[in-house]
Amino acid sequence: MQFMEDYLREVKQQHLYRQLAAFEPVDATHSISEGRKYLILASNNYLGLTHAPAVQQAAADAVLTHGSGSGGARLITGNHLYYTLLEKELAAFKGTQAAIVFGTGYMANVGTISALAGRQDVIFSDELNHASIIDGCRLTGAKIVVYRHADAIHLAECLRGTPCTGRRLIITDGVFSMDGDIAPLPAIVELAEHYDAMVIVDDAHATGVIGPGGRGTAAHFGLEGRVHVQIGTLSKALGSEGGFAVGSQLLINYLINRARSFIFTTALSPATVAAARAGLNELISRPKLVEQLHSNSDFVRSRLAGVGFTIDKGETPIIPLQVGSAATALTIAQELKQEGLIISAIRPPTVPAGASRLRIALSAAHNQAELAEAIEKIAAAARRLAII
Ligand SMILES: *Cc1c(COP(=O)(O)O)cnc(C)c1O
């Protein structure tokens, strides 16, 4: 199988070869790998809810009461009661008529987008949208127009310049996963209303993170009711697994009948959905969690700026540190691992060549003394490599 060997050799030469490492979580911010304990600055466990006692208990109770798996697709026998409850709770939380839960956020994007557009339509997609959005767009067969990142002026030019006989869809991440910046949703919504386009916002990194009570990007900008579809995941801030879409009852009925990644897959286990419900309940009933996340993010941004990094003013727990080449990003990530820190090195093709970076992701569960110590180690490594 020469083609596989050729591919992997090429990838290794470019410092882009990927391997799996085993991590055994011991709490929301630490894992053991090969006998050593690490501080994790690379997970999406934004509120630490994977280890909230109420969430763990909900999952354990559900396993003992209803078994370990759902045993069927949602439209056959897999639609256990936790689903109905969670979907009601998600819709209420987001202030929409209805919600639908998918197996993952990836499947929510792929299924929703491919159900909403077809060959005669045009999709306008931010150039830094998540891979699951890109894959969903490709499945539609629609014309895909990629606009410059977070650039509403370019989006306007694209809308004006692209003839369309069918429907128009505008799709964007709410909070972008690599840089943690927020989409210019007010301008996008204005343009969508002018061009009669549907707006889909992927709030994977926004739910539980931005907006009042962590209700996401539309709420952050006061645009509830003007975004047609909000996508989210149960696997990041909510501490479980699964994805969702919220919107009108009509939209949800349509997706139940049309979204192939909803129809042709086994339902999530009772424990997974019960844990997601408990996670959502924690988010709603403990507003201090979101405050703590922001306090940790502000703390780390100001400390990193203090040691000489160029830090964009940001409002999210994702903090990119530009380091340049893929090789440098890997070296610094490896050195930090030696010192007990797990921080992702983000390299091409995820980001353009020469724009490799370390990506720090914070949790409400981090404690600031430990974060301060981590920043000292990051600064020392960056000085050794002449990054700061
Ligand atoms: C993580 C992520 C997803 C996928 O969600 P999963 O539940 O992990 O499949 C979708 N969109 C964005 C922007 C993400 O960051």
Short mmCIF file of C-alpha atoms and ligand atoms in Angstrom, two decimals:
data_model
loop_
_atom_site.label_atom_id
_atom_site.label_comp_id
_atom_site.label_asym_id
_atom_site.label_seq_id
_atom_site.Cartn_x
_atom_site.Cartn_y
_atom_site.Cartn_z
CA MET A 1 0.00 0.00 0.00
CA GLN A 2 2.55 2.48 -1.27
CA PHE A 3 0.12 5.42 -1.39
CA MET A 4 -0.39 5.33 2.37
CA GLU A 5 3.35 5.18 3.06
CA ASP A 6 3.96 8.03 0.63
CA TYR A 7 1.31 10.15 2.26
CA LEU A 8 2.59 9.55 5.80
CA ARG A 9 6.22 10.21 4.83
CA GLU A 10 5.17 13.53 3.29
CA VAL A 11 3.20 14.49 6.40
CA LYS A 12 6.15 13.62 8.67
CA GLN A 13 8.51 15.77 6.61
CA GLN A 14 6.15 18.71 7.13
CA HIS A 15 6.02 18.16 10.92
CA LEU A 16 2.31 17.45 10.58
CA TYR A 17 2.22 13.76 11.49
CA ARG A 18 -0.42 13.02 14.12
CA GLN A 19 -0.52 10.24 16.70
CA LEU A 20 -2.90 9.25 19.42
CA ALA A 21 -1.81 9.55 23.04
CA ALA A 22 -3.64 7.94 25.95
CA PHE A 23 -5.04 10.33 28.55
CA GLU A 24 -6.79 9.25 31.70
CA PRO A 25 -8.69 12.19 33.21
CA VAL A 26 -8.48 12.43 37.00
CA ASP A 27 -10.56 15.61 37.29
CA ALA A 28 -11.80 18.35 34.97
CA THR A 29 -8.34 19.87 34.38
CA HIS A 30 -5.80 17.08 34.98
CA SER A 31 -5.05 13.81 33.20
CA ILE A 32 -2.54 11.03 33.65
CA SER A 33 -0.58 9.88 30.62
CA GLU A 34 2.18 7.23 30.81
CA GLY A 35 2.26 7.50 34.56
CA ARG A 36 2.64 11.28 34.68
CA LYS A 37 0.04 13.85 35.73
CA TYR A 38 -0.55 16.85 33.45
CA LEU A 39 -2.38 20.14 33.69
CA ILE A 40 -4.67 20.29 30.66
CA LEU A 41 -4.82 23.65 28.87
CA ALA A 42 -6.21 22.14 25.71
CA SER A 43 -9.67 20.80 26.39
CA ASN A 44 -13.10 22.21 25.66
CA ASN A 45 -14.38 21.34 29.11
CA TYR A 46 -15.13 25.03 29.63
CA LEU A 47 -17.15 24.74 32.82
CA GLY A 48 -15.53 21.60 34.23
CA LEU A 49 -18.90 19.87 34.12
CA THR A 50 -17.51 16.45 33.17
CA HIS A 51 -16.65 16.10 36.84
CA ALA A 52 -19.50 17.99 38.50
CA PRO A 53 -20.98 15.55 41.03
CA ALA A 54 -24.56 16.17 39.87
CA VAL A 55 -23.60 15.36 36.26
CA GLN A 56 -21.68 12.23 37.16
CA GLN A 57 -24.53 11.05 39.36
CA ALA A 58 -27.11 11.64 36.61
CA ALA A 59 -25.09 9.50 34.19
CA ALA A 60 -24.57 6.73 36.76
CA ASP A 61 -28.25 6.64 37.71
CA ALA A 62 -29.31 6.48 34.06
CA VAL A 63 -27.01 3.54 33.32
CA LEU A 64 -28.31 1.62 36.32
CA THR A 65 -31.97 2.35 35.52
CA HIS A 66 -32.04 2.14 31.73
CA GLY A 67 -28.92 0.28 30.63
CA SER A 68 -25.75 1.21 28.84
CA GLY A 69 -27.01 1.78 25.30
CA SER A 70 -30.15 3.03 23.57
CA GLY A 71 -30.44 0.00 21.30
CA GLY A 72 -32.02 1.79 18.36
CA ALA A 73 -32.42 4.85 16.16
CA ARG A 74 -34.51 7.77 17.45
CA LEU A 75 -37.29 7.12 14.94
CA ILE A 76 -37.56 3.43 15.90
CA THR A 77 -37.09 2.56 19.60
CA GLY A 78 -34.14 4.69 20.72
CA ASN A 79 -36.07 7.83 21.69
CA HIS A 80 -35.89 7.47 25.47
CA LEU A 81 -37.55 9.98 27.78
CA TYR A 82 -34.32 11.88 28.54
CA TYR A 83 -34.29 13.08 24.92
CA THR A 84 -37.74 14.65 25.11
CA LEU A 85 -36.83 16.38 28.35
CA LEU A 86 -33.45 17.60 27.11
CA GLU A 87 -34.93 18.98 23.89
CA LYS A 88 -37.57 20.92 25.82
CA GLU A 89 -34.90 22.26 28.17
CA LEU A 90 -32.54 23.27 25.35
CA ALA A 91 -35.33 25.12 23.53
CA ALA A 92 -36.31 26.93 26.73
CA PHE A 93 -32.66 27.81 27.46
CA LYS A 94 -32.16 29.19 23.95
CA GLY A 95 -35.57 30.86 23.83
CA THR A 96 -36.66 29.01 20.68
CA GLN A 97 -39.75 26.95 19.91
CA ALA A 98 -37.98 23.61 19.62
CA ALA A 99 -34.73 21.68 19.62
CA ILE A 100 -33.36 18.48 18.09
CA VAL A 101 -30.44 16.46 19.50
CA PHE A 102 -27.97 14.68 17.21
CA GLY A 103 -25.22 12.12 17.99
CA THR A 104 -22.46 14.77 17.87
CA GLY A 105 -22.00 18.42 16.95
CA TYR A 106 -20.34 17.21 13.77
CA MET A 107 -23.48 15.30 12.86
CA ALA A 108 -25.68 18.27 13.79
CA ASN A 109 -23.86 20.46 11.25
CA VAL A 110 -23.66 17.86 8.52
CA GLY A 111 -27.29 16.82 8.90
CA THR A 112 -28.77 20.30 9.29
CA ILE A 113 -26.87 21.97 6.47
CA SER A 114 -27.39 19.13 4.01
CA ALA A 115 -31.13 19.16 4.80
CA LEU A 116 -31.45 22.91 4.25
CA ALA A 117 -29.66 23.42 0.94
CA GLY A 118 -29.53 21.73 -2.46
CA ARG A 119 -28.01 22.16 -5.89
CA GLN A 120 -29.91 25.29 -6.85
CA ASP A 121 -28.95 27.16 -3.66
CA VAL A 122 -25.98 29.29 -2.63
CA ILE A 123 -24.19 28.98 0.73
CA PHE A 124 -22.03 31.82 2.03
CA SER A 125 -19.49 30.40 4.47
CA ASP A 126 -16.80 32.09 6.61
CA GLU A 127 -13.34 30.92 5.55
CA LEU A 128 -12.50 29.76 9.08
CA ASN A 129 -15.68 27.76 9.68
CA HIS A 130 -15.30 24.39 11.39
CA ALA A 131 -14.62 21.28 9.30
CA SER A 132 -18.08 19.89 10.08
CA ILE A 133 -19.66 22.98 8.46
CA ILE A 134 -17.42 22.59 5.43
CA ASP A 135 -18.35 18.92 5.11
CA GLY A 136 -22.05 19.72 5.51
CA CYS A 137 -21.82 22.36 2.77
CA ARG A 138 -20.07 19.93 0.41
CA LEU A 139 -22.84 17.37 0.88
CA THR A 140 -25.48 19.80 -0.37
CA GLY A 141 -24.13 20.17 -3.91
CA ALA A 142 -24.94 23.90 -3.54
CA LYS A 143 -22.67 26.64 -4.82
CA ILE A 144 -20.36 27.51 -1.92
CA VAL A 145 -19.03 31.04 -1.66
CA VAL A 146 -16.32 31.42 0.99
CA TYR A 147 -16.06 34.94 2.40
CA ARG A 148 -13.02 36.37 4.20
CA HIS A 149 -12.91 35.61 7.89
CA ALA A 150 -15.39 37.67 9.94
CA ASP A 151 -15.52 40.20 7.10
CA ALA A 152 -19.08 41.47 6.68
CA ILE A 153 -18.02 43.88 3.94
CA HIS A 154 -16.68 41.00 1.87
CA LEU A 155 -19.80 38.98 2.66
CA ALA A 156 -21.92 41.87 1.33
CA GLU A 157 -19.87 41.91 -1.89
CA CYS A 158 -20.30 38.16 -2.25
CA LEU A 159 -24.07 38.39 -1.72
CA ARG A 160 -24.35 41.22 -4.22
CA GLY A 161 -22.13 39.53 -6.79
CA THR A 162 -23.53 35.99 -6.73
CA PRO A 163 -26.67 35.29 -8.75
CA CYS A 164 -29.02 32.86 -7.03
CA THR A 165 -32.20 31.26 -8.34
CA GLY A 166 -32.78 29.19 -5.20
CA ARG A 167 -32.25 29.97 -1.50
CA ARG A 168 -29.37 31.73 0.19
CA LEU A 169 -27.80 30.48 3.43
CA ILE A 170 -25.16 32.27 5.49
CA ILE A 171 -23.21 30.03 7.86
CA THR A 172 -20.73 31.01 10.52
CA ASP A 173 -19.16 29.78 13.73
CA GLY A 174 -20.35 31.97 16.62
CA VAL A 175 -17.01 31.73 18.47
CA PHE A 176 -14.21 30.56 16.18
CA SER A 177 -12.42 27.53 17.49
CA MET A 178 -8.85 28.49 16.61
CA ASP A 179 -8.64 32.15 17.64
CA GLY A 180 -11.59 32.42 20.00
CA ASP A 181 -12.90 35.52 18.19
CA ILE A 182 -16.63 36.21 17.80
CA ALA A 183 -18.46 36.41 14.45
CA PRO A 184 -19.81 39.86 13.45
CA LEU A 185 -23.36 38.58 13.81
CA PRO A 186 -25.21 41.94 13.83
CA ALA A 187 -23.88 42.79 10.37
CA ILE A 188 -24.47 39.24 9.13
CA VAL A 189 -28.09 39.29 10.31
CA GLU A 190 -28.70 42.68 8.64
CA LEU A 191 -27.32 41.38 5.35
CA ALA A 192 -29.32 38.17 5.66
CA GLU A 193 -32.53 40.14 6.13
CA HIS A 194 -31.73 42.33 3.14
CA TYR A 195 -31.01 39.35 0.89
CA ASP A 196 -33.70 37.09 2.39
CA ALA A 197 -31.03 34.56 3.43
CA MET A 198 -31.24 32.01 6.24
CA VAL A 199 -28.63 32.37 8.98
CA ILE A 200 -27.04 29.36 10.68
CA VAL A 201 -24.73 29.98 13.65
CA ASP A 202 -22.59 27.20 15.11
CA ASP A 203 -22.29 27.87 18.83
CA ALA A 204 -20.08 24.90 19.74
CA HIS A 205 -17.64 27.22 21.57
CA ALA A 206 -20.25 29.81 22.54
CA THR A 207 -22.86 27.80 24.44
CA GLY A 208 -22.07 28.06 28.14
CA VAL A 209 -19.36 30.58 27.29
CA ILE A 210 -20.69 33.90 25.93
CA GLY A 211 -23.97 35.78 26.13
CA PRO A 212 -26.08 36.32 29.24
CA GLY A 213 -26.10 33.05 31.21
CA GLY A 214 -23.91 31.45 28.53
CA ARG A 215 -26.81 31.41 26.06
CA GLY A 216 -24.55 31.89 23.05
CA THR A 217 -23.74 34.29 20.25
CA ALA A 218 -27.26 35.41 19.29
CA ALA A 219 -27.97 36.26 22.93
CA HIS A 220 -24.57 37.97 23.25
CA PHE A 221 -25.66 40.43 20.54
CA GLY A 222 -29.35 40.59 21.48
CA LEU A 223 -30.28 38.93 18.18
CA GLU A 224 -32.55 36.18 19.49
CA GLY A 225 -35.34 35.55 17.01
CA ARG A 226 -33.30 36.83 14.06
CA VAL A 227 -31.08 33.75 13.64
CA HIS A 228 -32.93 30.88 11.96
CA VAL A 229 -30.80 27.98 13.18
CA GLN A 230 -28.46 27.77 16.14
CA ILE A 231 -26.24 24.69 16.29
CA GLY A 232 -24.52 23.58 19.47
CA THR A 233 -22.72 20.71 21.08
CA LEU A 234 -23.29 18.91 24.35
CA SER A 235 -19.64 17.86 24.39
CA LYS A 236 -17.85 21.09 25.28
CA ALA A 237 -19.20 23.36 28.03
CA LEU A 238 -22.05 20.96 28.83
CA GLY A 239 -19.70 18.13 29.75
CA SER A 240 -21.34 15.23 27.91
CA GLU A 241 -21.62 14.28 24.23
CA GLY A 242 -24.00 14.99 21.39
CA GLY A 243 -24.98 17.95 19.25
CA PHE A 244 -28.13 19.98 18.76
CA ALA A 245 -29.98 22.44 16.57
CA VAL A 246 -32.60 24.88 17.86
CA GLY A 247 -35.11 27.03 15.99
CA SER A 248 -38.76 27.00 15.00
CA GLN A 249 -40.98 23.95 15.48
CA LEU A 250 -41.30 23.82 11.68
CA LEU A 251 -37.52 23.64 11.30
CA ILE A 252 -37.23 20.86 13.86
CA ASN A 253 -40.06 18.80 12.31
CA TYR A 254 -38.35 19.22 8.95
CA LEU A 255 -34.95 18.08 10.31
CA ILE A 256 -36.50 15.03 12.00
CA ASN A 257 -37.78 14.01 8.56
CA ARG A 258 -34.87 15.10 6.46
CA ALA A 259 -31.52 15.16 8.29
CA ARG A 260 -29.78 11.91 7.38
CA SER A 261 -27.26 12.08 10.23
CA PHE A 262 -30.26 12.21 12.58
CA ILE A 263 -32.25 9.42 10.96
CA PHE A 264 -29.65 6.79 10.11
CA THR A 265 -27.80 6.41 13.38
CA THR A 266 -28.36 4.88 16.80
CA ALA A 267 -29.63 7.20 19.52
CA LEU A 268 -27.25 8.35 22.25
CA SER A 269 -27.24 6.30 25.45
CA PRO A 270 -29.56 7.26 28.32
CA ALA A 271 -26.48 8.12 30.43
CA THR A 272 -25.11 10.52 27.83
CA VAL A 273 -28.38 12.40 27.49
CA ALA A 274 -29.04 12.38 31.24
CA ALA A 275 -25.55 13.83 31.79
CA ALA A 276 -26.20 16.56 29.20
CA ARG A 277 -29.45 17.48 30.99
CA ALA A 278 -27.63 17.68 34.29
CA GLY A 279 -24.87 19.75 32.67
CA LEU A 280 -27.42 22.20 31.26
CA ASN A 281 -29.08 22.39 34.65
CA GLU A 282 -25.71 23.21 36.27
CA LEU A 283 -25.11 25.95 33.71
CA ILE A 284 -28.53 27.47 34.38
CA SER A 285 -28.52 27.13 38.15
CA ARG A 286 -24.88 28.13 38.80
CA PRO A 287 -24.27 31.40 36.91
CA LYS A 288 -20.99 31.76 38.84
CA LEU A 289 -19.50 29.04 36.61
CA VAL A 290 -19.58 31.28 33.53
CA GLU A 291 -18.25 34.19 35.60
CA GLN A 292 -15.37 32.04 36.83
CA LEU A 293 -14.54 31.04 33.26
CA HIS A 294 -14.32 34.71 32.25
CA SER A 295 -12.32 35.61 35.32
CA ASN A 296 -9.80 32.85 34.47
CA SER A 297 -9.64 34.03 30.84
CA ASP A 298 -9.03 37.67 31.84
CA PHE A 299 -6.38 36.55 34.33
CA VAL A 300 -4.46 34.48 31.76
CA ARG A 301 -4.71 37.16 29.03
CA SER A 302 -3.31 39.83 31.30
CA ARG A 303 -0.52 37.60 32.65
CA LEU A 304 0.51 36.52 29.12
CA ALA A 305 0.56 40.15 27.97
CA GLY A 306 2.60 40.94 31.08
CA VAL A 307 5.37 38.50 30.09
CA GLY A 308 5.57 39.90 26.55
CA PHE A 309 3.13 38.00 24.33
CA THR A 310 0.96 39.96 21.91
CA ILE A 311 -2.54 39.14 23.12
CA ASP A 312 -5.67 40.27 21.33
CA LYS A 313 -8.36 41.65 23.55
CA GLY A 314 -10.73 38.71 23.71
CA GLU A 315 -13.87 37.65 25.51
CA THR A 316 -13.59 33.90 25.20
CA PRO A 317 -11.52 31.20 26.93
CA ILE A 318 -9.61 30.39 23.71
CA ILE A 319 -6.27 32.23 23.60
CA PRO A 320 -3.96 31.80 20.60
CA LEU A 321 -0.21 32.42 20.93
CA GLN A 322 1.39 32.98 17.53
CA VAL A 323 4.70 31.12 17.20
CA GLY A 324 5.31 30.97 13.42
CA SER A 325 6.44 27.67 11.92
CA ALA A 326 4.89 24.27 12.48
CA ALA A 327 8.27 23.02 13.75
CA THR A 328 8.48 25.76 16.42
CA ALA A 329 4.92 25.11 17.51
CA LEU A 330 5.69 21.42 17.94
CA THR A 331 8.96 22.07 19.77
CA ILE A 332 7.42 24.42 22.30
CA ALA A 333 4.42 22.14 22.86
CA GLN A 334 6.80 19.22 23.46
CA GLU A 335 8.95 21.23 25.87
CA LEU A 336 5.88 22.29 27.81
CA LYS A 337 4.73 18.70 27.96
CA GLN A 338 8.06 17.82 29.60
CA GLU A 339 7.09 20.38 32.21
CA GLY A 340 3.68 18.90 32.82
CA LEU A 341 1.49 21.09 30.59
CA ILE A 342 -0.70 19.96 27.71
CA ILE A 343 -1.25 22.79 25.23
CA SER A 344 -2.24 22.17 21.60
CA ALA A 345 0.08 23.07 18.78
CA ILE A 346 -2.18 24.16 15.94
CA ARG A 347 -0.55 23.62 12.58
CA PRO A 348 -1.52 23.54 8.90
CA PRO A 349 -3.89 22.53 7.42
CA THR A 350 -5.93 23.77 10.39
CA VAL A 351 -4.25 27.20 10.04
CA PRO A 352 -2.30 28.71 7.11
CA ALA A 353 1.42 27.90 6.72
CA GLY A 354 3.57 30.20 8.90
CA ALA A 355 0.67 30.94 11.25
CA SER A 356 1.14 27.99 13.58
CA ARG A 357 0.28 28.71 17.15
CA LEU A 358 -0.22 27.40 20.60
CA ARG A 359 -3.86 27.40 21.55
CA ILE A 360 -4.67 27.77 25.22
CA ALA A 361 -8.18 26.76 26.22
CA LEU A 362 -9.36 27.53 29.74
CA SER A 363 -11.94 26.12 32.08
CA ALA A 364 -13.86 27.50 35.03
CA ALA A 365 -12.33 24.56 36.90
CA HIS A 366 -8.75 25.83 36.57
CA ASN A 367 -7.35 27.46 39.67
CA GLN A 368 -5.46 30.70 39.22
CA ALA A 369 -2.39 29.71 41.26
CA GLU A 370 -1.84 26.77 38.94
CA LEU A 371 -2.50 28.96 35.88
CA ALA A 372 0.08 31.52 37.09
CA GLU A 373 2.68 28.75 37.43
CA ALA A 374 1.82 27.46 33.94
CA ILE A 375 2.29 30.93 32.43
CA GLU A 376 5.78 31.16 33.95
CA LYS A 377 6.69 27.88 32.22
CA ILE A 378 5.20 29.03 28.90
CA ALA A 379 7.12 32.31 29.11
CA ALA A 380 10.42 30.55 29.89
CA ALA A 381 10.01 28.18 26.92
CA ALA A 382 9.03 31.06 24.62
CA ARG A 383 12.14 33.02 25.67
CA ARG A 384 14.39 30.02 24.96
CA LEU A 385 12.91 29.85 21.44
CA ALA A 386 13.09 33.64 20.98
CA ILE A 387 9.32 33.94 20.50
CA ILE A 388 9.07 36.70 23.11
C1 LIG B 1 -16.27 20.86 18.25
C2 LIG B 1 -17.01 21.56 17.19
C3 LIG B 1 -18.02 20.92 16.48
C4 LIG B 1 -18.30 19.45 16.62
O1 LIG B 1 -18.88 19.14 17.83
P1 LIG B 1 -18.70 17.65 18.40
O2 LIG B 1 -19.80 17.52 19.36
O3 LIG B 1 -17.34 17.59 18.98
O4 LIG B 1 -18.84 16.74 17.21
C5 LIG B 1 -18.75 21.66 15.58
N1 LIG B 1 -18.48 22.96 15.35
C6 LIG B 1 -17.49 23.59 15.99
C7 LIG B 1 -17.24 25.04 15.72
C8 LIG B 1 -16.72 22.91 16.91
O5 LIG B 1 -15.72 23.52 17.53
#
